[in-house]
Amino acid sequence: MPRSRHGSLFRRLLIPRGETLIATQTYWIGVYFCQNVNLDFRDFMLQIETLKIRPKPTMAFLICTLVVFLFNNCSKPFKANTNNGDSQSSVTPNPTPTPGPTPSPARQPTPTPSPTANGSAGCGKTGQATGALDLTISDGKTPNRSYKLMVPTNYNPQVPLPIVMAFHGLGGSSDAAIGFGIQNAQGASASAIFVYPQGSVYTGTTEDAQVLGQVGWFDQCGSVDMTFVKNILASIEANYCVDQKRIFAAGFSWGCDFITALNCCEGTLLRGISAASCTDEYNKGEVANVNDPNYYLNYYNLNSAGVCRGKGSAAIRFTHDSSGGDAGYVAPSFTHTSHLYRSMNSCSNTSTAVDSTTLTPVSSSVCSSFNSCASPFVECSYRNLGHALPANWGSDTWQFFSSFK
């Protein structure tokens, strides 16, 4: 500060008229020692004594005030005396800089999400259509098989999304699969790409004669429908950002038969399936007794060793009627299918009751989670369900699929 301002300050506030000279001398002595010598309070007062200044009580107050002022405002702080009075010499430390105001952190731009290691070739590809789309693709035999695609309107080509495929039943359509309502579960339509393939007229010989000529699925390993699905997935993965480790399939009735076959024949494609009311394709004739727990070995997509031809690690959620009221499948079929699924996932025959939605353990439930599985298998059996989907099947299916990250 300028000297004139200091003198004016003390004359106005602290110093009685007639004592101005003593006060001014005391002040500038303090400034000198503050800037040139590191002294503690005792040393400062000794220097005052050597000048023969005899402060009166009012001047003692003044001197104390000056010392406090100088201690708080000098560019060099007083040094505490640490030598117990044995020596007056000391080393002057480097001045400690007065901290300035903490600068506000610079605003960083929001990083653009980058594809994960599971992202498909379509990640980063811009300009792709979103919303509800009607598309066609070859199944290796028919050039223009149809399917419906639903891509989130908030689609980000840098963020890999799971794929959920839904397969209709006998005589159904893509619209029937949309009617399952999986995409209507909370958060589903914005968090996944949904696919609804359209079945074709069945002309095979392994099914009952009653389904020949009707719309359904060729559910054998190597069939045109296996090729159809793989071509659909390859096209989506090439054009959209897909998490290739999170491909899911859901199906009802014949659609359930098909996803069971898909899991057995092309299991490495899938992370999980939600199977409702199936399957009855146990016609290999290797086990005659329908009540034999190994009757599932008659499933025609198993190889000669009794295992799936394309074994993967898909989690399975299986729902069905438990009271024999399903007109599409006789009751033992569901028992065989349960054994088949346990075999697929290497489960034990013991299970724990779980909540149908959260799959957390409960005391009693229609759903059971089998123990010691290589990948989860949950079975939910409903009394008097008939050949139908249980209430909330769509949202429960989405909850099951979205639990796998």
XYZ file of C-alpha atoms in Angstrom:
405
model
C 0.000 0.000 0.000
C 1.175 3.657 -0.450
C 2.742 5.205 2.667
C 0.353 8.152 2.755
C -2.594 5.770 3.064
C -1.049 3.999 6.079
C -0.333 7.292 7.877
C -3.836 8.551 7.222
C -5.365 5.293 8.458
C -3.545 5.317 11.813
C -4.019 8.983 12.437
C -7.766 8.696 11.905
C -8.485 5.408 13.684
C -5.925 4.623 16.362
C -3.505 7.362 17.321
C -4.238 10.230 19.732
C -2.985 13.607 18.604
C 0.625 14.097 19.791
C 1.581 10.429 19.539
C 1.667 10.320 15.734
C 5.473 10.337 15.508
C 5.937 7.378 17.882
C 3.223 5.404 16.117
C 4.708 6.088 12.706
C 8.180 5.012 13.867
C 6.769 1.822 15.350
C 4.894 1.050 12.163
C 7.884 1.451 9.863
C 10.133 -0.502 12.204
C 7.630 -3.320 11.897
C 7.566 -3.025 8.117
C 11.366 -3.123 7.980
C 11.715 -6.230 10.091
C 8.798 -7.912 8.360
C 10.405 -7.481 4.949
C 14.057 -8.012 5.873
C 14.313 -10.069 9.047
C 12.342 -13.086 10.166
C 11.435 -12.354 13.785
C 8.905 -13.698 16.175
C 6.762 -11.454 18.393
C 9.290 -11.396 21.253
C 12.126 -10.299 18.988
C 9.963 -7.579 17.530
C 9.220 -6.149 20.956
C 12.941 -6.238 21.886
C 13.682 -4.102 18.852
C 11.089 -1.613 20.012
C 12.828 -1.476 23.427
C 16.237 -0.694 21.882
C 14.756 2.445 20.356
C 13.812 3.642 23.874
C 10.140 3.788 22.972
C 8.052 3.608 26.103
C 4.546 2.918 24.974
C 1.770 4.097 27.161
C -1.254 1.778 27.574
C -2.859 3.270 24.493
C 0.372 2.758 22.571
C 0.635 -0.897 23.760
C -2.714 -1.484 22.146
C -1.424 0.261 19.019
C 1.736 -1.864 18.868
C -0.208 -5.105 19.263
C -2.547 -3.997 16.523
C 0.411 -3.221 14.258
C 2.001 -6.611 14.926
C -1.212 -8.422 14.017
C -1.584 -6.279 10.915
C 1.977 -6.930 9.807
C 1.723 -10.669 10.536
C -1.317 -10.976 8.278
C -0.224 -8.668 5.486
C 3.566 -8.825 5.017
C 4.933 -10.488 1.911
C 7.305 -12.488 4.217
C 5.706 -14.164 7.227
C 7.237 -14.039 10.705
C 9.286 -17.115 11.423
C 8.563 -18.985 14.627
C 11.552 -19.260 16.890
C 12.461 -22.957 16.960
C 15.963 -22.808 18.512
C 14.817 -22.546 22.161
C 16.613 -19.189 22.490
C 20.139 -20.646 22.082
C 20.820 -18.814 18.859
C 19.484 -15.839 17.028
C 20.601 -17.136 13.640
C 18.165 -18.824 11.309
C 17.722 -19.751 7.689
C 15.097 -17.791 5.849
C 12.635 -20.161 4.222
C 11.245 -19.671 0.759
C 8.143 -17.531 0.865
C 4.927 -19.533 0.805
C 2.792 -18.244 -2.068
C -0.653 -17.110 -1.145
C -3.165 -19.503 -2.733
C -5.214 -17.853 -5.420
C -8.835 -18.613 -6.218
C -9.454 -22.187 -7.370
C -10.207 -22.072 -11.095
C -13.431 -23.631 -12.265
C -12.783 -26.904 -14.083
C -12.951 -26.558 -17.819
C -16.107 -28.011 -19.299
C -15.221 -31.191 -21.120
C -17.156 -32.270 -24.194
C -19.434 -35.273 -23.707
C -17.591 -38.260 -25.168
C -19.210 -40.132 -28.011
C -19.921 -43.735 -26.961
C -17.617 -46.160 -28.713
C -18.539 -49.646 -29.881
C -17.756 -52.450 -27.491
C -15.743 -55.514 -28.385
C -19.046 -57.236 -29.198
C -20.125 -54.572 -31.704
C -20.951 -55.724 -35.222
C -19.645 -54.407 -38.550
C -22.575 -51.993 -38.725
C -21.325 -49.934 -35.777
C -20.521 -46.424 -36.951
C -22.584 -46.755 -40.120
C -24.884 -43.736 -40.383
C -28.044 -42.958 -42.311
C -29.814 -46.257 -41.559
C -33.609 -46.368 -41.421
C -35.306 -46.555 -38.034
C -38.818 -47.301 -36.834
C -41.007 -50.108 -38.227
C -39.678 -51.607 -41.468
C -40.929 -54.321 -43.871
C -38.003 -56.150 -45.444
C -37.195 -59.254 -47.466
C -34.205 -61.557 -47.756
C -33.316 -64.927 -49.261
C -33.513 -68.193 -47.327
C -31.232 -69.882 -49.811
C -34.208 -71.204 -51.772
C -36.838 -68.474 -51.874
C -35.286 -65.093 -52.783
C -37.773 -62.796 -51.049
C -38.791 -64.120 -47.647
C -40.373 -61.345 -45.602
C -39.746 -60.143 -42.078
C -40.539 -57.066 -40.021
C -37.895 -55.025 -38.260
C -38.274 -52.478 -35.470
C -35.297 -50.190 -34.878
C -35.430 -47.665 -32.003
C -36.122 -44.126 -33.158
C -33.321 -42.984 -30.822
C -30.891 -45.417 -32.467
C -27.218 -44.446 -32.046
C -24.880 -46.120 -34.567
C -22.109 -46.084 -31.956
C -24.009 -48.075 -29.317
C -24.389 -51.854 -29.849
C -27.936 -53.075 -29.238
C -29.270 -56.572 -28.566
C -31.531 -58.294 -31.096
C -34.794 -59.933 -30.036
C -36.453 -62.260 -32.562
C -40.052 -63.427 -32.078
C -41.559 -66.401 -33.953
C -45.287 -66.925 -34.457
C -47.173 -70.206 -34.147
C -49.059 -72.427 -36.594
C -50.843 -70.431 -39.286
C -49.551 -67.174 -37.811
C -47.729 -64.147 -39.132
C -45.189 -61.513 -38.216
C -48.042 -59.400 -36.881
C -49.065 -62.234 -34.564
C -45.518 -62.267 -33.146
C -45.679 -58.495 -32.673
C -48.850 -59.192 -30.712
C -46.813 -61.100 -28.109
C -45.960 -57.630 -26.814
C -42.316 -58.099 -25.861
C -41.435 -54.747 -27.423
C -44.116 -53.078 -25.285
C -42.360 -53.872 -22.023
C -40.995 -50.808 -20.254
C -37.835 -49.585 -21.970
C -37.753 -52.423 -24.498
C -38.509 -50.578 -27.734
C -35.740 -48.045 -27.061
C -33.185 -50.639 -25.982
C -33.209 -53.386 -28.611
C -33.757 -54.165 -32.274
C -36.801 -56.410 -32.733
C -37.210 -58.897 -35.581
C -40.406 -60.708 -36.618
C -39.740 -63.315 -39.328
C -42.613 -64.616 -41.435
C -43.020 -68.381 -41.646
C -43.683 -70.195 -44.927
C -45.928 -72.991 -46.187
C -44.745 -76.259 -44.692
C -44.093 -79.060 -47.185
C -41.987 -81.397 -45.074
C -42.677 -84.948 -44.000
C -41.556 -85.088 -40.387
C -44.643 -83.355 -39.008
C -48.162 -84.695 -38.699
C -50.158 -84.623 -41.896
C -52.511 -82.067 -40.333
C -49.913 -79.297 -40.640
C -48.809 -79.995 -44.195
C -49.609 -77.027 -46.422
C -49.986 -74.659 -43.468
C -47.785 -71.717 -42.526
C -45.112 -72.669 -40.045
C -41.433 -73.450 -39.682
C -38.946 -75.988 -40.949
C -37.414 -76.779 -37.578
C -34.658 -79.212 -38.505
C -30.941 -78.548 -38.523
C -29.819 -77.240 -41.921
C -33.335 -76.286 -43.040
C -34.215 -73.252 -45.143
C -35.553 -71.516 -42.043
C -32.220 -71.918 -40.282
C -30.623 -70.221 -43.292
C -33.392 -67.604 -43.311
C -32.648 -66.601 -39.705
C -28.885 -66.547 -40.178
C -29.259 -64.338 -43.275
C -31.520 -61.938 -41.379
C -29.011 -61.646 -38.548
C -26.099 -61.176 -40.954
C -27.940 -58.360 -42.752
C -28.868 -56.535 -39.530
C -25.353 -56.878 -38.108
C -23.855 -55.472 -41.322
C -26.107 -52.419 -41.342
C -26.784 -51.673 -37.683
C -24.725 -51.620 -34.516
C -25.492 -54.944 -32.836
C -24.202 -56.531 -29.657
C -23.426 -59.949 -31.100
C -23.267 -61.518 -27.658
C -26.886 -60.602 -26.947
C -29.048 -62.267 -29.597
C -32.342 -63.587 -28.193
C -35.262 -65.590 -29.565
C -38.828 -66.030 -28.334
C -41.534 -68.265 -29.744
C -44.972 -69.698 -29.086
C -46.258 -73.119 -30.188
C -44.662 -73.925 -33.546
C -42.528 -70.856 -33.073
C -41.411 -72.415 -29.780
C -40.594 -75.641 -31.628
C -38.477 -73.610 -34.001
C -36.454 -71.689 -31.388
C -35.820 -74.977 -29.564
C -34.387 -76.318 -32.823
C -32.496 -73.069 -33.428
C -30.930 -73.339 -29.967
C -29.952 -76.945 -30.591
C -28.733 -76.529 -34.187
C -27.250 -73.009 -34.070
C -26.914 -72.506 -30.345
C -23.757 -70.409 -30.509
C -25.832 -67.638 -32.114
C -28.051 -67.147 -29.075
C -27.710 -65.735 -25.570
C -31.198 -66.711 -24.443
C -34.584 -68.070 -25.507
C -38.107 -67.699 -24.143
C -40.047 -70.813 -25.136
C -43.836 -71.042 -24.693
C -45.762 -74.312 -25.144
C -43.621 -76.852 -27.007
C -42.286 -79.361 -28.232
C -43.544 -82.714 -29.490
C -40.787 -83.728 -31.883
C -39.597 -86.844 -30.066
C -39.769 -89.335 -32.909
C -36.330 -90.920 -33.240
C -37.599 -94.071 -31.576
C -34.515 -94.643 -29.439
C -36.411 -94.725 -26.137
C -39.743 -96.521 -26.233
C -41.187 -95.825 -22.789
C -42.874 -92.432 -22.798
C -42.475 -92.207 -19.003
C -38.720 -92.750 -19.145
C -36.834 -89.593 -18.067
C -34.521 -90.185 -21.032
C -37.353 -90.069 -23.514
C -36.076 -86.633 -24.574
C -33.263 -88.463 -26.389
C -35.814 -89.082 -29.119
C -35.643 -85.374 -30.032
C -34.756 -85.486 -33.695
C -32.162 -82.698 -33.721
C -29.865 -84.511 -31.281
C -26.874 -86.305 -32.758
C -26.082 -89.970 -32.234
C -24.442 -89.139 -28.898
C -27.659 -87.548 -27.639
C -26.392 -83.966 -27.650
C -27.270 -80.918 -29.732
C -25.519 -80.537 -33.038
C -24.701 -76.884 -32.393
C -24.614 -76.712 -28.619
C -24.341 -73.210 -27.209
C -24.927 -71.632 -23.824
C -28.278 -69.918 -24.187
C -30.305 -69.267 -21.058
C -33.817 -70.735 -21.281
C -37.190 -69.626 -19.926
C -39.917 -72.229 -20.548
C -43.640 -71.644 -19.914
C -46.502 -74.107 -20.389
C -49.774 -75.474 -19.053
C -49.490 -77.907 -16.106
C -52.986 -79.366 -15.964
C -53.179 -81.268 -19.251
C -55.415 -78.676 -20.841
C -53.127 -77.715 -23.745
C -54.890 -78.889 -26.883
C -51.783 -78.402 -29.014
C -49.418 -80.611 -26.996
C -50.179 -83.541 -24.733
C -48.922 -83.218 -21.163
C -45.942 -85.601 -21.399
C -44.461 -83.435 -24.146
C -43.708 -80.633 -21.697
C -42.040 -83.070 -19.313
C -39.813 -84.300 -22.141
C -39.047 -80.728 -23.175
C -38.073 -79.856 -19.612
C -35.646 -82.782 -19.596
C -34.325 -81.715 -22.997
C -33.641 -78.180 -21.762
C -31.941 -79.483 -18.619
C -29.734 -81.613 -20.839
C -28.910 -78.616 -23.067
C -27.761 -76.546 -20.078
C -26.275 -79.385 -18.006
C -28.644 -78.806 -15.083
C -29.337 -81.027 -12.122
C -32.856 -82.304 -11.486
C -33.344 -80.112 -8.402
C -34.758 -76.614 -8.553
C -35.582 -73.543 -6.487
C -38.883 -71.629 -6.568
C -38.431 -68.156 -8.034
C -40.571 -65.125 -8.740
C -41.924 -65.261 -12.298
C -40.678 -61.759 -13.134
C -37.583 -61.075 -11.055
C -36.537 -64.757 -10.793
C -35.492 -64.162 -7.188
C -36.046 -67.055 -4.749
C -39.475 -67.185 -3.093
C -41.268 -69.698 -0.874
C -43.798 -70.714 -3.525
C -44.199 -69.954 -7.209
C -45.267 -71.299 -10.589
C -41.640 -70.838 -11.660
C -38.576 -72.851 -10.722
C -34.934 -72.230 -11.509
C -32.944 -75.426 -11.932
C -29.732 -75.805 -9.990
C -26.126 -76.287 -11.077
C -26.798 -75.254 -14.675
C -24.059 -74.152 -17.040
C -26.527 -71.458 -18.154
C -29.840 -70.587 -16.443
C -32.949 -72.677 -17.050
C -36.253 -71.451 -15.602
C -39.503 -73.397 -15.989
C -42.911 -71.846 -15.295
C -45.963 -74.110 -15.323
C -49.471 -72.681 -15.049
C -52.632 -74.534 -14.164
C -55.488 -74.169 -16.643
C -53.401 -72.083 -19.009
C -54.349 -74.112 -22.048
C -52.590 -73.467 -25.328
C -51.916 -69.806 -24.683
C -49.401 -67.326 -23.390
C -49.610 -66.511 -19.677
C -50.395 -62.974 -18.589
C -47.377 -60.653 -18.694
C -45.419 -63.130 -20.817
C -44.087 -60.313 -23.024
C -42.803 -58.195 -20.143
C -41.469 -61.248 -18.267
C -39.625 -62.330 -21.406
C -38.066 -58.884 -21.778
C -37.080 -58.873 -18.103
C -35.401 -62.248 -18.584
C -33.535 -61.180 -21.727
C -32.437 -57.796 -20.383
C -30.900 -59.432 -17.300
C -28.049 -60.703 -19.497
C -25.493 -57.968 -20.178
